[in-house]
XYZ file of C-alpha atoms in Angstrom:
542
model
C -80.371 -29.585 22.545
C -78.886 -31.731 20.281
C -74.994 -31.892 20.327
C -75.109 -30.003 16.923
C -77.071 -26.870 18.660
C -74.734 -26.911 21.103
C -71.719 -26.665 18.794
C -73.755 -23.997 16.747
C -74.605 -21.995 20.041
C -71.348 -22.126 21.582
C -69.147 -21.636 18.778
C -65.392 -22.477 18.013
C -64.006 -19.520 20.207
C -65.935 -20.033 23.423
C -65.207 -23.899 23.228
C -61.537 -23.174 23.084
C -61.942 -20.726 26.274
C -63.832 -23.376 28.134
C -61.206 -26.171 27.189
C -58.402 -23.830 28.314
C -59.519 -23.681 32.082
C -60.710 -27.450 31.656
C -64.660 -27.206 30.938
C -66.811 -28.575 29.794
C -65.481 -31.052 32.013
C -66.080 -31.169 36.042
C -62.778 -30.660 37.049
C -60.470 -32.381 39.230
C -56.416 -32.775 39.240
C -55.475 -33.215 43.028
C -56.901 -36.715 43.102
C -54.874 -38.167 40.705
C -51.741 -37.801 43.027
C -53.716 -39.353 45.365
C -52.442 -43.192 46.296
C -53.746 -45.015 49.495
C -51.268 -45.598 52.356
C -50.364 -49.045 53.382
C -51.241 -48.954 57.039
C -53.455 -52.045 57.008
C -53.530 -53.740 53.651
C -56.969 -55.918 53.096
C -57.622 -58.620 50.715
C -60.977 -58.852 48.669
C -61.519 -61.921 46.151
C -63.387 -60.418 42.562
C -64.244 -62.620 39.931
C -60.953 -62.148 38.196
C -58.741 -62.511 40.901
C -57.853 -61.147 44.502
C -56.834 -57.693 45.221
C -55.375 -55.891 48.159
C -55.846 -52.619 48.892
C -54.959 -50.221 51.640
C -56.635 -48.792 54.891
C -55.984 -44.997 56.319
C -58.074 -42.417 58.184
C -61.191 -44.927 58.775
C -61.377 -45.856 55.011
C -60.171 -48.986 53.065
C -59.064 -48.376 49.214
C -59.436 -50.594 46.139
C -57.781 -48.759 43.374
C -57.306 -49.351 39.788
C -59.007 -52.941 39.385
C -59.562 -53.660 35.680
C -63.291 -54.508 35.093
C -62.386 -54.907 31.214
C -59.563 -55.839 28.732
C -57.424 -52.955 27.106
C -59.501 -51.982 24.136
C -56.465 -51.889 21.733
C -55.786 -52.776 18.215
C -58.615 -54.521 16.710
C -60.600 -53.981 20.462
C -60.390 -50.241 19.925
C -63.834 -49.100 18.987
C -65.476 -52.467 19.960
C -67.743 -52.944 22.876
C -65.838 -53.506 26.020
C -64.635 -57.162 26.761
C -63.924 -58.974 29.964
C -60.750 -58.458 31.808
C -58.390 -61.256 32.434
C -57.994 -63.448 35.056
C -54.580 -62.930 37.506
C -53.309 -65.242 39.830
C -51.657 -64.381 43.206
C -52.621 -60.837 44.794
C -52.798 -57.992 42.848
C -51.967 -54.858 44.471
C -54.810 -52.070 44.403
C -53.384 -48.941 46.258
C -52.928 -46.608 43.429
C -55.133 -45.344 40.706
C -54.921 -47.102 37.324
C -54.095 -44.685 33.861
C -56.431 -42.239 32.948
C -57.872 -43.002 29.428
C -56.424 -41.361 26.294
C -56.826 -37.495 26.720
C -55.826 -33.891 25.704
C -54.463 -31.740 28.585
C -56.895 -30.176 30.389
C -57.808 -28.591 33.945
C -58.659 -32.525 34.414
C -54.998 -33.412 34.352
C -52.233 -34.001 32.009
C -52.238 -35.628 28.616
C -52.470 -39.464 28.654
C -52.095 -41.813 25.693
C -52.811 -45.003 27.824
C -55.405 -46.951 26.367
C -55.295 -49.728 28.951
C -57.358 -47.840 31.319
C -60.241 -49.551 31.928
C -60.250 -49.593 35.870
C -62.344 -48.967 38.866
C -61.881 -47.889 42.063
C -63.886 -49.002 45.762
C -63.742 -47.279 48.779
C -65.321 -49.150 52.260
C -65.507 -47.817 55.606
C -62.469 -49.723 57.740
C -63.585 -52.852 58.743
C -66.615 -53.824 57.313
C -67.520 -57.433 56.953
C -68.045 -58.676 53.392
C -71.778 -59.616 54.646
C -73.025 -55.990 55.250
C -74.582 -55.191 52.312
C -73.993 -51.398 52.527
C -75.460 -49.155 50.130
C -73.320 -48.069 47.097
C -72.441 -44.888 45.527
C -71.235 -45.009 42.146
C -69.680 -41.756 40.674
C -69.434 -41.123 37.203
C -66.939 -38.089 36.534
C -67.636 -35.482 34.189
C -65.305 -33.588 31.409
C -67.727 -33.189 28.225
C -67.116 -36.973 27.510
C -63.584 -35.710 25.998
C -61.640 -35.602 29.681
C -61.388 -36.758 33.052
C -60.553 -40.011 35.131
C -62.245 -42.130 38.117
C -59.563 -40.687 39.927
C -61.031 -37.087 39.969
C -63.567 -37.736 42.803
C -62.220 -39.665 45.783
C -64.973 -41.195 47.731
C -63.348 -41.250 50.903
C -65.441 -38.384 52.781
C -68.797 -39.754 51.893
C -67.556 -43.220 52.930
C -66.232 -42.131 55.880
C -68.840 -39.763 56.880
C -72.024 -41.431 56.113
C -70.865 -45.260 55.812
C -71.633 -46.366 52.385
C -69.493 -47.760 50.049
C -68.108 -45.674 47.236
C -67.257 -46.339 43.508
C -65.381 -44.255 40.688
C -64.384 -45.844 37.238
C -62.774 -45.075 33.915
C -64.346 -45.260 30.584
C -63.398 -44.455 26.920
C -63.399 -40.608 26.243
C -63.559 -38.259 23.030
C -62.798 -40.241 19.572
C -61.815 -43.191 21.725
C -65.054 -43.741 23.153
C -67.487 -41.781 21.141
C -66.439 -42.305 17.212
C -69.010 -42.775 14.804
C -68.514 -44.168 11.621
C -70.302 -45.829 8.739
C -68.070 -48.814 8.844
C -68.263 -49.229 12.650
C -71.668 -49.139 12.775
C -71.769 -51.833 9.700
C -69.515 -54.074 11.850
C -71.505 -53.952 15.129
C -74.781 -52.637 14.365
C -74.487 -49.034 15.728
C -71.040 -46.834 16.393
C -70.442 -43.805 18.887
C -71.410 -45.513 22.466
C -68.179 -47.454 23.389
C -67.616 -45.127 26.190
C -71.331 -45.768 27.280
C -70.869 -49.001 27.117
C -67.894 -49.221 29.474
C -69.679 -47.574 31.815
C -72.204 -50.365 31.814
C -69.661 -52.892 31.933
C -68.275 -51.275 35.132
C -71.800 -51.103 36.453
C -71.980 -54.910 35.836
C -69.088 -55.424 37.655
C -70.652 -53.861 40.547
C -73.152 -56.081 40.560
C -70.907 -59.059 40.347
C -68.268 -58.217 42.921
C -69.407 -55.165 45.293
C -71.025 -58.141 47.675
C -67.588 -59.248 48.312
C -66.373 -55.415 49.334
C -69.493 -55.466 51.980
C -71.715 -53.816 49.412
C -75.480 -54.359 48.366
C -75.699 -54.580 44.497
C -79.772 -54.107 44.955
C -78.833 -50.988 46.644
C -76.688 -49.070 44.151
C -77.284 -45.172 43.564
C -75.355 -43.816 40.210
C -74.339 -40.388 40.589
C -72.581 -37.712 37.745
C -71.901 -34.402 37.483
C -71.714 -32.652 34.199
C -71.089 -35.245 31.264
C -71.556 -37.762 34.425
C -74.921 -36.405 34.951
C -75.369 -36.639 30.889
C -74.273 -40.119 31.512
C -76.846 -40.910 34.579
C -79.583 -39.632 32.508
C -78.334 -41.985 29.458
C -78.279 -44.770 32.179
C -82.200 -44.231 33.158
C -82.826 -44.618 29.526
C -80.919 -47.133 28.106
C -82.226 -50.666 28.134
C -78.721 -52.502 28.756
C -78.733 -50.703 31.853
C -81.861 -51.823 33.350
C -81.388 -53.586 37.026
C -78.090 -52.220 37.335
C -79.155 -49.182 39.822
C -81.866 -48.361 42.150
C -81.343 -44.705 42.512
C -79.772 -41.984 40.457
C -78.500 -38.436 40.831
C -77.659 -35.800 38.236
C -75.561 -32.857 39.008
C -75.410 -30.267 36.727
C -76.133 -32.430 33.794
C -78.790 -33.079 30.854
C -80.195 -35.583 28.420
C -78.651 -34.596 25.276
C -77.972 -37.150 22.313
C -77.374 -37.264 18.634
C -78.567 -39.313 15.466
C -76.452 -42.179 14.428
C -76.033 -40.669 10.735
C -74.907 -37.275 12.361
C -72.434 -39.092 14.394
C -71.216 -40.556 11.361
C -70.789 -37.414 9.683
C -68.929 -36.024 12.378
C -66.761 -39.345 12.387
C -66.044 -38.964 8.800
C -64.700 -35.713 9.321
C -62.043 -36.570 11.933
C -61.250 -39.366 9.894
C -59.845 -37.010 7.308
C -58.594 -34.703 9.836
C -56.468 -37.379 11.116
C -55.099 -38.331 7.628
C -57.701 -41.662 7.315
C -59.662 -40.406 4.208
C -61.125 -42.416 1.122
C -64.252 -44.113 -0.213
C -63.526 -47.517 0.971
C -65.226 -47.156 4.573
C -63.065 -50.375 5.519
C -59.930 -48.943 4.455
C -60.464 -45.922 6.490
C -61.702 -47.642 9.148
C -58.027 -49.948 9.179
C -56.129 -46.871 9.040
C -57.683 -45.479 11.913
C -57.101 -48.471 14.204
C -53.568 -48.684 13.076
C -52.846 -45.194 14.330
C -51.073 -44.369 17.204
C -52.868 -43.033 20.274
C -51.190 -39.748 20.003
C -51.530 -39.309 16.337
C -55.606 -39.853 17.207
C -55.360 -37.332 20.036
C -53.900 -34.578 17.778
C -56.571 -35.036 15.522
C -59.207 -34.673 17.626
C -58.888 -31.276 19.325
C -62.310 -30.195 17.862
C -63.913 -33.470 18.104
C -67.013 -33.202 20.179
C -68.265 -36.416 21.925
C -72.021 -37.306 22.186
C -74.288 -40.396 22.893
C -75.714 -41.565 19.816
C -79.443 -42.045 19.236
C -81.241 -44.529 16.943
C -79.147 -47.339 18.224
C -79.220 -50.321 20.326
C -77.798 -48.330 23.424
C -80.459 -46.022 22.828
C -83.340 -47.135 20.668
C -84.582 -42.946 20.805
C -83.397 -39.770 21.514
C -82.565 -39.541 25.200
C -84.345 -36.553 26.415
C -87.514 -37.634 24.093
C -87.354 -40.904 25.901
C -87.447 -38.783 29.571
C -90.382 -36.650 28.235
C -92.499 -39.693 27.614
C -91.603 -41.239 30.671
C -89.534 -44.399 28.873
C -86.845 -44.476 31.830
C -86.120 -46.403 34.740
C -88.768 -45.384 37.088
C -86.211 -44.674 40.191
C -85.726 -41.691 42.800
C -83.408 -39.071 41.478
C -82.117 -36.153 42.576
C -81.445 -33.376 40.083
C -79.554 -30.562 40.638
C -77.682 -27.441 39.201
C -75.331 -24.603 40.483
C -77.098 -21.032 40.582
C -74.399 -19.428 38.315
C -73.459 -22.315 35.962
C -72.708 -19.963 33.276
C -69.768 -18.178 34.989
C -67.518 -21.233 34.554
C -68.349 -21.170 30.845
C -68.141 -17.573 30.239
C -64.434 -16.795 31.242
C -63.720 -16.243 27.539
C -65.453 -12.993 27.838
C -63.353 -11.335 30.291
C -61.799 -8.783 29.849
C -64.514 -8.143 26.554
C -66.078 -4.626 25.943
C -69.844 -3.951 25.092
C -69.320 -4.617 21.631
C -68.367 -8.140 22.159
C -71.843 -8.707 24.669
C -73.837 -7.145 22.112
C -72.385 -9.557 18.895
C -73.103 -12.526 21.354
C -76.525 -11.274 21.904
C -77.382 -11.062 18.422
C -75.714 -14.383 17.376
C -77.566 -15.943 20.032
C -81.242 -14.537 19.645
C -81.133 -12.840 16.603
C -84.217 -10.569 15.472
C -85.404 -11.110 19.636
C -82.012 -9.872 20.582
C -83.462 -6.287 21.697
C -85.800 -8.643 24.313
C -82.705 -10.350 25.742
C -80.820 -6.948 26.307
C -84.004 -5.647 27.960
C -83.664 -8.138 30.847
C -79.864 -8.029 30.976
C -78.899 -4.765 29.875
C -75.164 -3.384 29.811
C -74.577 -1.031 33.188
C -73.551 2.177 32.869
C -70.827 1.301 34.846
C -68.744 -1.762 33.641
C -65.345 -3.183 34.349
C -63.033 -6.031 32.889
C -65.921 -8.503 34.254
C -69.435 -7.218 33.257
C -69.157 -9.230 29.823
C -68.321 -12.446 31.495
C -71.027 -11.920 34.174
C -73.620 -10.918 31.587
C -72.922 -13.607 29.449
C -72.572 -16.275 32.128
C -76.093 -14.930 33.800
C -77.734 -15.556 29.984
C -76.022 -19.092 29.654
C -77.451 -19.927 33.193
C -80.782 -18.966 32.669
C -81.485 -20.242 29.181
C -79.937 -23.577 29.353
C -77.749 -22.852 26.573
C -75.072 -25.231 27.313
C -76.898 -28.468 26.722
C -79.842 -27.580 29.019
C -77.627 -26.998 31.807
C -78.723 -25.066 34.889
C -81.390 -22.365 35.021
C -84.631 -22.897 33.282
C -83.407 -26.278 31.349
C -82.842 -27.640 35.171
C -86.373 -26.502 36.011
C -87.721 -28.135 32.666
C -85.970 -31.377 33.413
C -86.961 -31.534 37.166
C -90.927 -31.007 36.065
C -90.445 -33.743 33.934
C -89.043 -36.113 36.068
C -91.557 -35.530 38.733
C -94.297 -36.781 36.535
C -93.407 -40.062 36.310
C -90.874 -40.678 39.510
C -89.928 -39.646 43.266
C -87.733 -36.341 42.257
C -85.866 -34.306 44.295
C -84.576 -30.747 43.187
C -81.426 -28.602 44.703
C -79.688 -25.954 43.501
C -76.304 -24.852 44.640
C -76.717 -21.416 45.831
C -73.665 -20.587 47.716
C -72.285 -17.606 45.669
C -69.351 -16.416 47.521
C -66.962 -19.413 47.706
C -63.313 -19.715 46.454
C -64.319 -20.668 42.826
C -62.072 -23.291 40.893
C -59.246 -21.105 40.244
C -58.029 -17.779 41.512
C -58.908 -15.129 38.909
C -58.086 -11.854 40.882
C -60.876 -9.939 41.175
C -63.323 -12.159 39.323
C -66.323 -13.637 41.172
C -67.121 -16.996 40.166
C -70.408 -17.598 42.178
C -72.053 -20.624 42.058
C -70.483 -21.372 38.976
C -70.515 -24.702 36.899
C -68.531 -27.464 39.072
C -68.682 -25.104 42.256
C -69.748 -27.731 44.220
C -67.866 -30.497 43.735
C -65.295 -29.768 46.330
C -67.880 -29.958 48.915
C -68.543 -33.811 48.677
C -65.300 -34.572 47.252
C -62.492 -32.526 48.561
C -60.009 -33.934 46.005
C -61.882 -31.664 43.234
C -59.548 -28.809 41.852
C -58.920 -27.047 38.859
C -54.887 -26.675 39.410
C -55.560 -24.782 42.703
C -56.632 -26.355 45.799
C -60.527 -25.378 46.867
C -61.222 -27.163 49.774
C -58.505 -26.242 52.314
C -59.811 -22.457 51.423
C -63.047 -23.309 52.777
C -64.220 -21.122 56.002
C -66.358 -22.810 58.606
C -69.570 -21.725 57.136
C -68.127 -23.521 53.906
C -67.079 -26.645 55.584
C -70.358 -26.788 57.403
C -71.906 -26.987 54.111
C -69.848 -29.363 53.007
C -70.654 -31.903 55.911
C -74.383 -30.919 55.317
C -73.880 -31.776 51.895
C -72.125 -34.947 52.441
C -75.053 -36.220 54.313
C -77.922 -35.509 51.700
C -75.878 -37.389 49.504
C -75.315 -40.400 52.016
C -78.629 -40.143 52.992
C -80.053 -40.377 49.575
C -77.594 -43.612 48.614
C -78.905 -45.653 51.580
C -82.942 -44.451 51.537
C -83.558 -43.295 48.312
C -84.952 -39.900 50.460
C -82.372 -37.260 51.281
C -84.101 -36.576 54.565
C -81.264 -35.650 57.224
C -82.287 -35.350 60.828
C -81.031 -31.721 62.247
C -80.696 -29.967 58.784
C -83.133 -28.436 56.666
C -86.022 -30.653 54.987
C -85.663 -31.384 51.446
C -89.168 -32.376 50.468
C -89.825 -34.104 46.994
C -90.953 -31.770 44.365
C -94.655 -31.622 43.507
C -96.417 -30.795 40.178
C -97.954 -27.243 40.866
C -96.400 -26.196 44.036
C -92.596 -27.569 43.517
C -89.956 -26.830 45.953
C -86.048 -26.658 45.352
C -83.550 -27.251 48.294
C -81.151 -24.081 47.863
C -78.159 -25.095 49.321
C -76.282 -22.315 51.032
C -73.533 -21.929 53.596
C -73.369 -21.439 57.317
C -76.678 -23.460 58.040
C -78.795 -21.313 55.631
C -80.076 -23.554 53.188
C -83.904 -23.105 52.541
C -86.745 -24.189 50.241
C -87.751 -22.033 47.844
C -90.577 -22.594 45.506
C -91.497 -22.683 41.640
C -92.133 -19.564 41.490
C -89.322 -18.155 43.153
C -87.057 -20.451 40.985
C -88.483 -19.352 38.043
C -88.387 -15.630 38.720
C -84.502 -15.690 39.318
C -83.550 -17.513 35.990
C -86.292 -15.472 34.217
C -88.044 -18.572 33.126
C -90.899 -16.842 31.747
C -89.106 -15.376 29.066
C -86.634 -18.177 28.145
C -89.375 -20.582 27.894
C -90.639 -18.777 24.921
C -86.891 -18.620 23.122
C -86.057 -21.705 21.230
C -82.718 -21.573 22.904
C -84.113 -22.672 26.134
C -85.162 -25.849 24.751
C -82.948 -28.735 25.754
C -84.238 -31.239 23.607
């Protein structure tokens, strides 16, 4: 589904409801307050200078390392430039600044453009020549918020012995502004945040060996918009050779044409007070504007990757469909109830609001949708949200995330490369925040705290886990770590997770208490009513 179709399908009110709870992002805030305590400082050389990290609980952390120079002034909306060298030893015990963002469940407002930093975690005492596999996580946030501090990699590193990495990249209008003057200047516009990610992955190739990592064994992983990013790296020519394996969590493969991005960028410039027919003057106005004024003008800006460009020569999903992507092993997964996170704007709504949603989505086929998702005789304040959430999940309405969109993406990847499919299916967990009476199910972002305990939406999640959920967290961490090590998520004494196979595809249903189980394609399709949604235009994810 293109970005314009996403905007049309969601509507302004629903976008606002998702923003209020920190979504379309993958949400986390507690990690931003985490800094490593210095118990046994350790020093590592990089290509720009030496850094000193800190050790605690069996993990050494090197945080806030610049991988590119601050994209300010004339460098705003240009590809990232190399970071400056420094002399002496740089302290790397605290996360760097988040890139400019509006406040959300991912954290407070930030106006600091000096933000292109990378973080590294390694097992304590690792030798520089260890050549450990490397797990690079790309945060979500709808390409409009979030930071590399959201997902502290300590648990994955401690329990599986890999090297962990996270990173910041430019977001919102700072990272994804399309404008004709920018296209004329640089040959394309709108993909600056993605170019940042590529620069960070090149930093990993140059430097990770000094931390004990193997640059030839890099796995890239991302959730939500981070999953979009991973799909983008699979397709983008500039990302070839930067990784050996890939994981897409609750993601998909959307992009939009250059002309469409430029139209949206012109509308943003007008909103920012930089209007006129002279596009060079408009660009000068935007580059001289303060970060806070650009943020204020960007509240309705929708970020997307831009195709028909050197970064993405063709539409990202079309490239995947035709096999024009890096043929590396991939894990592709989603959550059983993705839409329950996005549908919270319907809490308290009644039957009429629900019927209006279905009518707006399905038009002349609304009765067919209602026959499959009927309004019950007995309802409460959450009924509309549950029904809307189910439709969002099964149809893949939100950029093809979850349900039948997920199934389509898995089946496409499987035609070309080893593919492992999962569904996070634990439906009675704590949820992202405490909303009395609301059952989150396995909503969007519900899986993150199981691998990254730092993840939350303003309320701690992992501390609320019961014994069965703690076991699921351990099992998921082992699956993620083993795939990072071998490209095959096969873990001894855990349920087998075979590759998806055409005609008899199986998905690992992740469940608490040691009850994870394989489900076949027929069962998955029936759960999400794919035989119906495959006939509906909304189910198309390209």
